[in-house]
Coordinates of N, CA, C and O in Angstrom, one line a residue:
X1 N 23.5 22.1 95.8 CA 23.1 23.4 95.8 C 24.3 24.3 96.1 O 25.1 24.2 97.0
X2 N 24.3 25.0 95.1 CA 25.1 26.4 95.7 C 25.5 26.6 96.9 O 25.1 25.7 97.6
X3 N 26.4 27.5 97.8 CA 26.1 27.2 98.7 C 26.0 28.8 99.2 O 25.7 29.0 100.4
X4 N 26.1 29.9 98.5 CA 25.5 31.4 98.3 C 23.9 30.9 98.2 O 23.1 30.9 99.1
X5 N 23.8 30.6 96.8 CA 22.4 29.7 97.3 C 21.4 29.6 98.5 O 20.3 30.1 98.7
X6 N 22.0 28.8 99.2 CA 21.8 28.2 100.1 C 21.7 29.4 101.6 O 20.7 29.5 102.3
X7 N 23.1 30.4 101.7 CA 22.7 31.4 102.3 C 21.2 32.6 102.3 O 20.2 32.7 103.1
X8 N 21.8 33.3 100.8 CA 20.9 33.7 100.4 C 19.1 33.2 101.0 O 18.3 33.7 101.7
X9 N 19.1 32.1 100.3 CA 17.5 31.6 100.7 C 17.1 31.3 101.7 O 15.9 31.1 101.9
X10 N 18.5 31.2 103.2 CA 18.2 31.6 104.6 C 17.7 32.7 104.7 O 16.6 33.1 104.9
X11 N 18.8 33.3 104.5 CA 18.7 35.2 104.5 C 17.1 35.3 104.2 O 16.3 35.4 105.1
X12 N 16.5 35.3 102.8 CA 15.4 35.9 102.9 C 14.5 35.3 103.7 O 13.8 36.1 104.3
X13 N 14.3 34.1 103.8 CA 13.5 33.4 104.6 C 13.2 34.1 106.3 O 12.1 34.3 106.9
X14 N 14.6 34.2 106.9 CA 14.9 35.1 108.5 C 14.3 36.6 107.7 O 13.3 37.0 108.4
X15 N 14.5 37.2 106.8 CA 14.0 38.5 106.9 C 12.3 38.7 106.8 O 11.6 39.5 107.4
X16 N 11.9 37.3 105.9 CA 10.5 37.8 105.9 C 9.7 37.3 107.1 O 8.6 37.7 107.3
X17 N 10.6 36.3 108.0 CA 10.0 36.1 109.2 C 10.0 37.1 110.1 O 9.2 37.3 111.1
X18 N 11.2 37.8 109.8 CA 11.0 39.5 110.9 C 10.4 40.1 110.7 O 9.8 40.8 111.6
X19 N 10.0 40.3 109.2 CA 8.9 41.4 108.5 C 7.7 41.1 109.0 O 7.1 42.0 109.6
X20 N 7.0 40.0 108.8 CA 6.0 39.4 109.5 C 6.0 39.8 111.0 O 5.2 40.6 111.3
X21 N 6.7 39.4 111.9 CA 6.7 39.6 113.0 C 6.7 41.3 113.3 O 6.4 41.7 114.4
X22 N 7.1 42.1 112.6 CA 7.0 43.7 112.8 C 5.8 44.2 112.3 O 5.0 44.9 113.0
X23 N 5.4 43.7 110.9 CA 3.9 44.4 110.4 C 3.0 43.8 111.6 O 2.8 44.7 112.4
X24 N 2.5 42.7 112.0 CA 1.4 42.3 113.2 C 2.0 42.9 114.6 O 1.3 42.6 115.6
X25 N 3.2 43.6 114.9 CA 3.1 44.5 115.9 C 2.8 45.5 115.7 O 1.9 46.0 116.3
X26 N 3.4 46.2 114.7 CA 2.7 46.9 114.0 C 1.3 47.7 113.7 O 0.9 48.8 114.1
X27 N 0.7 46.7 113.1 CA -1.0 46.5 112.8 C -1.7 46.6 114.4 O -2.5 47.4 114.7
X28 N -1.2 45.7 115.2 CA -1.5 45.3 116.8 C -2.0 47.2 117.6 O -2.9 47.8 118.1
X29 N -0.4 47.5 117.2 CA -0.3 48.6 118.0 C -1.5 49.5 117.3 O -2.3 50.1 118.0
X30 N -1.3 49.5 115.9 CA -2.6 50.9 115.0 C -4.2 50.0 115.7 O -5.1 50.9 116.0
X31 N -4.5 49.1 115.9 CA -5.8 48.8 116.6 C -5.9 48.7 117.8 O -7.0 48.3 118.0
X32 N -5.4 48.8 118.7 CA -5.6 48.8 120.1 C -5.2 50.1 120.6 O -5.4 50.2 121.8
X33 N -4.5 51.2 120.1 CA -4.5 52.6 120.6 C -5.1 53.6 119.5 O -5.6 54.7 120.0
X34 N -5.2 53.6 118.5 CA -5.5 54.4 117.6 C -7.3 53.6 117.0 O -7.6 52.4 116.8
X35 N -8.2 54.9 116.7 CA -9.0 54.3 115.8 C -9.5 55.3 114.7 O -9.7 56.4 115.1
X36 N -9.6 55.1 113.7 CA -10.0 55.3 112.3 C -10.5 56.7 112.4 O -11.2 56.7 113.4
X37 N -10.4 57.8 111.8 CA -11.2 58.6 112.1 C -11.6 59.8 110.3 O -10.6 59.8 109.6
X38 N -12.3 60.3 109.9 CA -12.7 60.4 108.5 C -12.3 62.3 108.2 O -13.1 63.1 108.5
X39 N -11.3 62.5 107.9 CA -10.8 64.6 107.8 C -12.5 64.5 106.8 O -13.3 63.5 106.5
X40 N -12.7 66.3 106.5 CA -13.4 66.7 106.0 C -13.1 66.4 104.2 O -13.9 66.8 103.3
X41 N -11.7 65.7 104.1 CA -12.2 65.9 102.3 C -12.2 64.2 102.6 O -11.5 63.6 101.8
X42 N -12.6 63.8 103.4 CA -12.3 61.9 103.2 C -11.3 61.0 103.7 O -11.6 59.8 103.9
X43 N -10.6 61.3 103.8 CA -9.2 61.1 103.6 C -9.1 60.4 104.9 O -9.1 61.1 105.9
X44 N -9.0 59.2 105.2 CA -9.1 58.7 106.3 C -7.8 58.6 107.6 O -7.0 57.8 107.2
X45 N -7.5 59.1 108.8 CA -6.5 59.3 109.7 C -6.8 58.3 110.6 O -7.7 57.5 110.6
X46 N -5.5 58.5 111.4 CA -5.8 57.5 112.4 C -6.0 58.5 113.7 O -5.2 59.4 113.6
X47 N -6.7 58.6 114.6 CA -6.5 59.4 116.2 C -6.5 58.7 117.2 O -7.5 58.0 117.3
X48 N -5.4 58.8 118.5 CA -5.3 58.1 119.5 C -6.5 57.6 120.3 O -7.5 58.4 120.3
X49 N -6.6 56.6 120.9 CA -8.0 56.4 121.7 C -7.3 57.0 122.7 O -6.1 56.8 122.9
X50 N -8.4 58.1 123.7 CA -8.5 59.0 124.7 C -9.3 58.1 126.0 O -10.4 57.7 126.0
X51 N -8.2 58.1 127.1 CA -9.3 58.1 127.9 C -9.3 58.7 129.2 O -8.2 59.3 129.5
X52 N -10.5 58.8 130.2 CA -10.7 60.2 130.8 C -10.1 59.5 132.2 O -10.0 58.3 132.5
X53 N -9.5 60.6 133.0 CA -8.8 60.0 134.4 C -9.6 61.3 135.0 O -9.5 62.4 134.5
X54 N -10.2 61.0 135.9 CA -10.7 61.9 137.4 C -9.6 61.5 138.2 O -9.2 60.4 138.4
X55 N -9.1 62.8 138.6 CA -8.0 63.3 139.6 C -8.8 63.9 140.8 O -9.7 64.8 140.5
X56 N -8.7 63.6 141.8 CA -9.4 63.4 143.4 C -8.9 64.9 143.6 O -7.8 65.3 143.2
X57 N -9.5 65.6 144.0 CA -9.5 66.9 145.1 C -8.0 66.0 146.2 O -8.2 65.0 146.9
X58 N -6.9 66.8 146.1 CA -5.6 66.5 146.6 C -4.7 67.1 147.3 O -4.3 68.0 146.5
X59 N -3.7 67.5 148.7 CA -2.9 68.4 149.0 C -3.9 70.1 148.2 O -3.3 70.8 147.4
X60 N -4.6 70.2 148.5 CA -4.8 71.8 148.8 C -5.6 72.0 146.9 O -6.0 73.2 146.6
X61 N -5.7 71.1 146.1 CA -5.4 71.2 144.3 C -6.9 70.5 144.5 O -7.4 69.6 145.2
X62 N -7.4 71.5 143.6 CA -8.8 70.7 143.2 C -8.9 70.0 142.3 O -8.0 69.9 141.4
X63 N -10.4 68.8 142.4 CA -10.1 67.8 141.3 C -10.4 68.2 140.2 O -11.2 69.1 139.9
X64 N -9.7 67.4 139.5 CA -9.2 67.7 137.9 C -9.6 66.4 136.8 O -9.3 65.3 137.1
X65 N -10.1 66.7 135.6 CA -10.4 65.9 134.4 C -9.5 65.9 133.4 O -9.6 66.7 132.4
X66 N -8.4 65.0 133.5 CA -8.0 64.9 132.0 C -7.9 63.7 131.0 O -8.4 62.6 131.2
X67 N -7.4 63.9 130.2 CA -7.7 62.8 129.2 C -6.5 62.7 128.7 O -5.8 63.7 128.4
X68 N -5.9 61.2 128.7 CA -4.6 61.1 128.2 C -4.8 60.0 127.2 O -5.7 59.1 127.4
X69 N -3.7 60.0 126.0 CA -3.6 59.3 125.0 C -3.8 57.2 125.6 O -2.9 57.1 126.5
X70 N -4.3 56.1 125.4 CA -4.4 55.2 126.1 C -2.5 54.7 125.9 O -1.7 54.3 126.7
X71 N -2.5 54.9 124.7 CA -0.9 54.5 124.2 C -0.1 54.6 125.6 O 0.5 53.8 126.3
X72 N -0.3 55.9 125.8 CA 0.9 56.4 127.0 C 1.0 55.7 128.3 O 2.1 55.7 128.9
X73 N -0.3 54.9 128.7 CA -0.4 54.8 130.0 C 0.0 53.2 129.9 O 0.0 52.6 131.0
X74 N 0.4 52.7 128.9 CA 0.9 51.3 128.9 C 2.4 50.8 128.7 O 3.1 51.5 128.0
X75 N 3.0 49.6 129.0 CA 3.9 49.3 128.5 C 3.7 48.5 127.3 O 2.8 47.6 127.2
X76 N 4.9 48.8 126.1 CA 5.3 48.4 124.8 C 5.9 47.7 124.5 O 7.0 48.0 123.9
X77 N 5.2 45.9 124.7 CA 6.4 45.2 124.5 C 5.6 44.9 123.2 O 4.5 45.2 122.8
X78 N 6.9 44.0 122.5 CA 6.6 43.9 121.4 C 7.5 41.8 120.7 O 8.7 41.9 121.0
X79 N 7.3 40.9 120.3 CA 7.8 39.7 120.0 C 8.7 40.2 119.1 O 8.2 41.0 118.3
X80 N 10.2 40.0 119.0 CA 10.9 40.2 118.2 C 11.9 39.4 118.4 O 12.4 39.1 119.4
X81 N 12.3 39.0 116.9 CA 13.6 38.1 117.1 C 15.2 38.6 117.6 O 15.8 39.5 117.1
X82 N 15.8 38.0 118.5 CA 17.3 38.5 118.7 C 18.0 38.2 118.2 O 18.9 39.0 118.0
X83 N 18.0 36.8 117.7 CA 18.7 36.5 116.9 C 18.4 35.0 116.4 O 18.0 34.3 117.3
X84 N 18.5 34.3 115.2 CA 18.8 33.5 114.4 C 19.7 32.4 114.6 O 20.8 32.9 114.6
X85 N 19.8 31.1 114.8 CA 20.8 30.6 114.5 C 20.6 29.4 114.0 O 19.8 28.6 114.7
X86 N 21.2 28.9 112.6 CA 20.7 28.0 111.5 C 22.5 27.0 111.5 O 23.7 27.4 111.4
X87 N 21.8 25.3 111.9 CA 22.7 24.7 112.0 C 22.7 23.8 110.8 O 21.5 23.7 110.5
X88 N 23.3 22.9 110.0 CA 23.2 22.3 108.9 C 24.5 21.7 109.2 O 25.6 22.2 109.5
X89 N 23.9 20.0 109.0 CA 24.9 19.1 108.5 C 25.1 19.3 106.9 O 24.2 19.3 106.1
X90 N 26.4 19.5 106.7 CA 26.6 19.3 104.8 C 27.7 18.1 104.5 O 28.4 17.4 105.3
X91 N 27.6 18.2 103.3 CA 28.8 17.6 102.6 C 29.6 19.1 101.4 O 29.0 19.8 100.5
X92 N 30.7 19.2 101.8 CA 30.8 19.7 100.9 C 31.7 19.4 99.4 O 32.8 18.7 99.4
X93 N 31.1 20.0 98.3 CA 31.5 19.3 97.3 C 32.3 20.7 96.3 O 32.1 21.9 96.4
X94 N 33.3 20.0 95.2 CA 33.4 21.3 94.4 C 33.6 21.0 93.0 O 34.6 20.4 92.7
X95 N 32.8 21.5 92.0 CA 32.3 21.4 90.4 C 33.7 21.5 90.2 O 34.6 21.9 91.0
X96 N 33.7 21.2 88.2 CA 34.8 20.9 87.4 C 35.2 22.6 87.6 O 36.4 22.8 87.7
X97 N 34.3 23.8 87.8 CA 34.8 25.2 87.4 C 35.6 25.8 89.2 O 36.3 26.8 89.2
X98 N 35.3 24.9 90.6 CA 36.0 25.1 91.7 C 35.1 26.1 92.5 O 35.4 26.9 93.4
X99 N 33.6 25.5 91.8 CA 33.2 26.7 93.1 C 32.1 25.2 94.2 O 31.7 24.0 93.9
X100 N 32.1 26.1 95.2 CA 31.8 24.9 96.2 C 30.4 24.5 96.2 O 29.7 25.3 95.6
X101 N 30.0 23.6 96.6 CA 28.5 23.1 96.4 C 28.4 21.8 97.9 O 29.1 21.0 98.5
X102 N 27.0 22.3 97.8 CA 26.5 21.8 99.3 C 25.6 20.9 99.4 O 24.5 21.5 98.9
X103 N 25.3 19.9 99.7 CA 23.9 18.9 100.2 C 23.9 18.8 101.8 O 24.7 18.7 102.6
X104 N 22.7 19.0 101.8 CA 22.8 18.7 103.6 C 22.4 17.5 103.5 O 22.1 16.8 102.6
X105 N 22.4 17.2 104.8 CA 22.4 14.9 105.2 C 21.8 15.3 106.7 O 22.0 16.3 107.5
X106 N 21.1 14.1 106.8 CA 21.2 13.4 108.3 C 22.4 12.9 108.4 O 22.8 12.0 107.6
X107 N 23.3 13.5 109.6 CA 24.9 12.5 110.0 C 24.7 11.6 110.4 O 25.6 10.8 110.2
X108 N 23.5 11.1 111.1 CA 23.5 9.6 111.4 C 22.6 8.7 109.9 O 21.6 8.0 110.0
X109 N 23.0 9.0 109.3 CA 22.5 8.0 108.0 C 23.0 8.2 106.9 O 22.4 7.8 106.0
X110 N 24.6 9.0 106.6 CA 25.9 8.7 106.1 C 26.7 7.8 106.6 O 26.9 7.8 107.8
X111 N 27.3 6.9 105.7 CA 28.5 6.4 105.6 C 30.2 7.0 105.7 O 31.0 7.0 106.6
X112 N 30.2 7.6 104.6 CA 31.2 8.7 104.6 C 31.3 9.3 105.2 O 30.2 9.7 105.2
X113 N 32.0 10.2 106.2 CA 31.9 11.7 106.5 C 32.8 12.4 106.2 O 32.7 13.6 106.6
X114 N 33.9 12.0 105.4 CA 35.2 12.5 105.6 C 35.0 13.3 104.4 O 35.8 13.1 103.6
X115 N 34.2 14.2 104.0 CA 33.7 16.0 103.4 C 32.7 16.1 103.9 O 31.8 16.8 103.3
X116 N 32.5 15.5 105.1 CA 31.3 16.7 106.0 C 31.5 17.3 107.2 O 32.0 16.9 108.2
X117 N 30.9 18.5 106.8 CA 31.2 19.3 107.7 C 29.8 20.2 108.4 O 28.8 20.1 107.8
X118 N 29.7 20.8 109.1 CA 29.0 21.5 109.8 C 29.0 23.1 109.8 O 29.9 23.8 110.3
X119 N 27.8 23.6 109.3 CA 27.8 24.6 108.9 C 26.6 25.9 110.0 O 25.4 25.6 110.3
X120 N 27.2 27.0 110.5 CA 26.2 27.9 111.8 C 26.2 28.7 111.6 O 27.2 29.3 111.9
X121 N 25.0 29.5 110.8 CA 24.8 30.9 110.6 C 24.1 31.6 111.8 O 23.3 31.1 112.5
X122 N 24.7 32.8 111.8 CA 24.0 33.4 113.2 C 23.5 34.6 112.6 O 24.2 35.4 112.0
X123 N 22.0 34.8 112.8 CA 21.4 36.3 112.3 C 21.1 37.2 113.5 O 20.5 36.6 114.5
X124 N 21.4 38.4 113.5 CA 21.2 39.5 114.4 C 20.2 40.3 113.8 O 20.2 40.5 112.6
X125 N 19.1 40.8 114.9 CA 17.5 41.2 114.1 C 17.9 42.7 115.1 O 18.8 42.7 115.9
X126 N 17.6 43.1 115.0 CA 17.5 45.0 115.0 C 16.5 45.4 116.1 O 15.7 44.6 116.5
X127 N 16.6 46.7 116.6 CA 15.7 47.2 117.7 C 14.0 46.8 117.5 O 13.5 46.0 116.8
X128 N 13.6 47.5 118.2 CA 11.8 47.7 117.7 C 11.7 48.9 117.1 O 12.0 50.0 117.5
X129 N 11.4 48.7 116.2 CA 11.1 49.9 114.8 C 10.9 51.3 115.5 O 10.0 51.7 116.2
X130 N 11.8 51.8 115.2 CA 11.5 53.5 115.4 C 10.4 54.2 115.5 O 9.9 54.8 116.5
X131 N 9.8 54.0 114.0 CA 8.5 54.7 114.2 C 7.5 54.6 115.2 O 6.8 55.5 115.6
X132 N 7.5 53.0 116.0 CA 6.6 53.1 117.3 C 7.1 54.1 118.1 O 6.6 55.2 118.4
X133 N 8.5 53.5 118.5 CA 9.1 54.6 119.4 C 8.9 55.8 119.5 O 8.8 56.3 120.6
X134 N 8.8 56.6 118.4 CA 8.5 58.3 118.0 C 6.9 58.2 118.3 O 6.5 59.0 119.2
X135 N 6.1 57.5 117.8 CA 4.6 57.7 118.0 C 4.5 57.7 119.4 O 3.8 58.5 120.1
X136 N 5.2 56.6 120.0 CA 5.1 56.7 121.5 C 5.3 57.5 122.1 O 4.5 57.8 122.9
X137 N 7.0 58.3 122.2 CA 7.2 58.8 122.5 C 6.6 61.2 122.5 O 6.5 62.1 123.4
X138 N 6.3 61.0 121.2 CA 5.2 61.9 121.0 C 3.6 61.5 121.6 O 3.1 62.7 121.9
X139 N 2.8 60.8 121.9 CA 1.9 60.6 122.9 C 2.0 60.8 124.6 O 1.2 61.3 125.4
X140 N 3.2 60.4 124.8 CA 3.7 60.8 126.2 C 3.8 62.6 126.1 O 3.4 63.4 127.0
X141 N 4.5 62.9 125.0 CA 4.6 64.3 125.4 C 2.7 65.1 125.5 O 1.8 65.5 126.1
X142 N 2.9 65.0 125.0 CA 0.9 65.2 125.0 C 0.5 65.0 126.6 O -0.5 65.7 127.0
X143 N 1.0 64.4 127.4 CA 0.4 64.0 129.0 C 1.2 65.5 129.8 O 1.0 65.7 131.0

């Protein structure tokens, strides 16, 4: 195999497993704070679930009813990868044209080793998606 190849089809493999892991936080967060709600031409929105807090007659302040977004009143963790790290025994080899090529092995079930080498990719995965943060962040402001 190639050994671009070989990166490459890491690479997408770690990306679609991040993607995965962001759409179902994602999805998670639109069903457990927000629910479905229908505008007048159809058009279907989402609006925060509300819920009601009674505030006690307090210091001199009468009691009070309000309703805050559920979003706000919680913490937002979310499963996300930090990072990646992909270890491979290879051999490495190189065609009649000098570009390199790779087999991976079990090292304990080579003979040879003297063109093998050990190869460590390290992937770095990115914050928690912005857009939560802003939706969140705009829900708080609402309190």
């Amino acid at each position: 195999m190639d050994i671009q190849e070989l990166l490459h089809s890491i690479g997408v493999s770690v990306q679609n497993a991040h993607a995965a892991i962001e759409e179902h936080t994602t999805r998670d967060f639109i069903n457990h704070y927000f629910e479905a709600v229908q505008n007048d031409g159809g058009i279907d929105s989402f609006a925060p679930k509300m819920i009601k807090i009674e505030l006690p007659k307090c210091n001199g302040m009468e009691a009070k009813t309000v309703y805050a977004p559920l979003a706000s009143l919680v913490p937002h963790t979310s499963l996300h990868m930090d990072s990646v790290r992909v270890k491979l025994n290879m051999k490495v080899l190189s065609d009649a044209a000098g570009r390199f090529e790779v087999n991976t092995f079990d090292a304990n079930t080579i003979a040879d080793n003297s063109q093998a080498g050990e190869l460590e990719i390290t992937y770095k995965c990115t914050d928690t998606p912005e857009g939560i943060a802003r939706i969140d962040t705009q829900l708080s402001n609402l309190l």
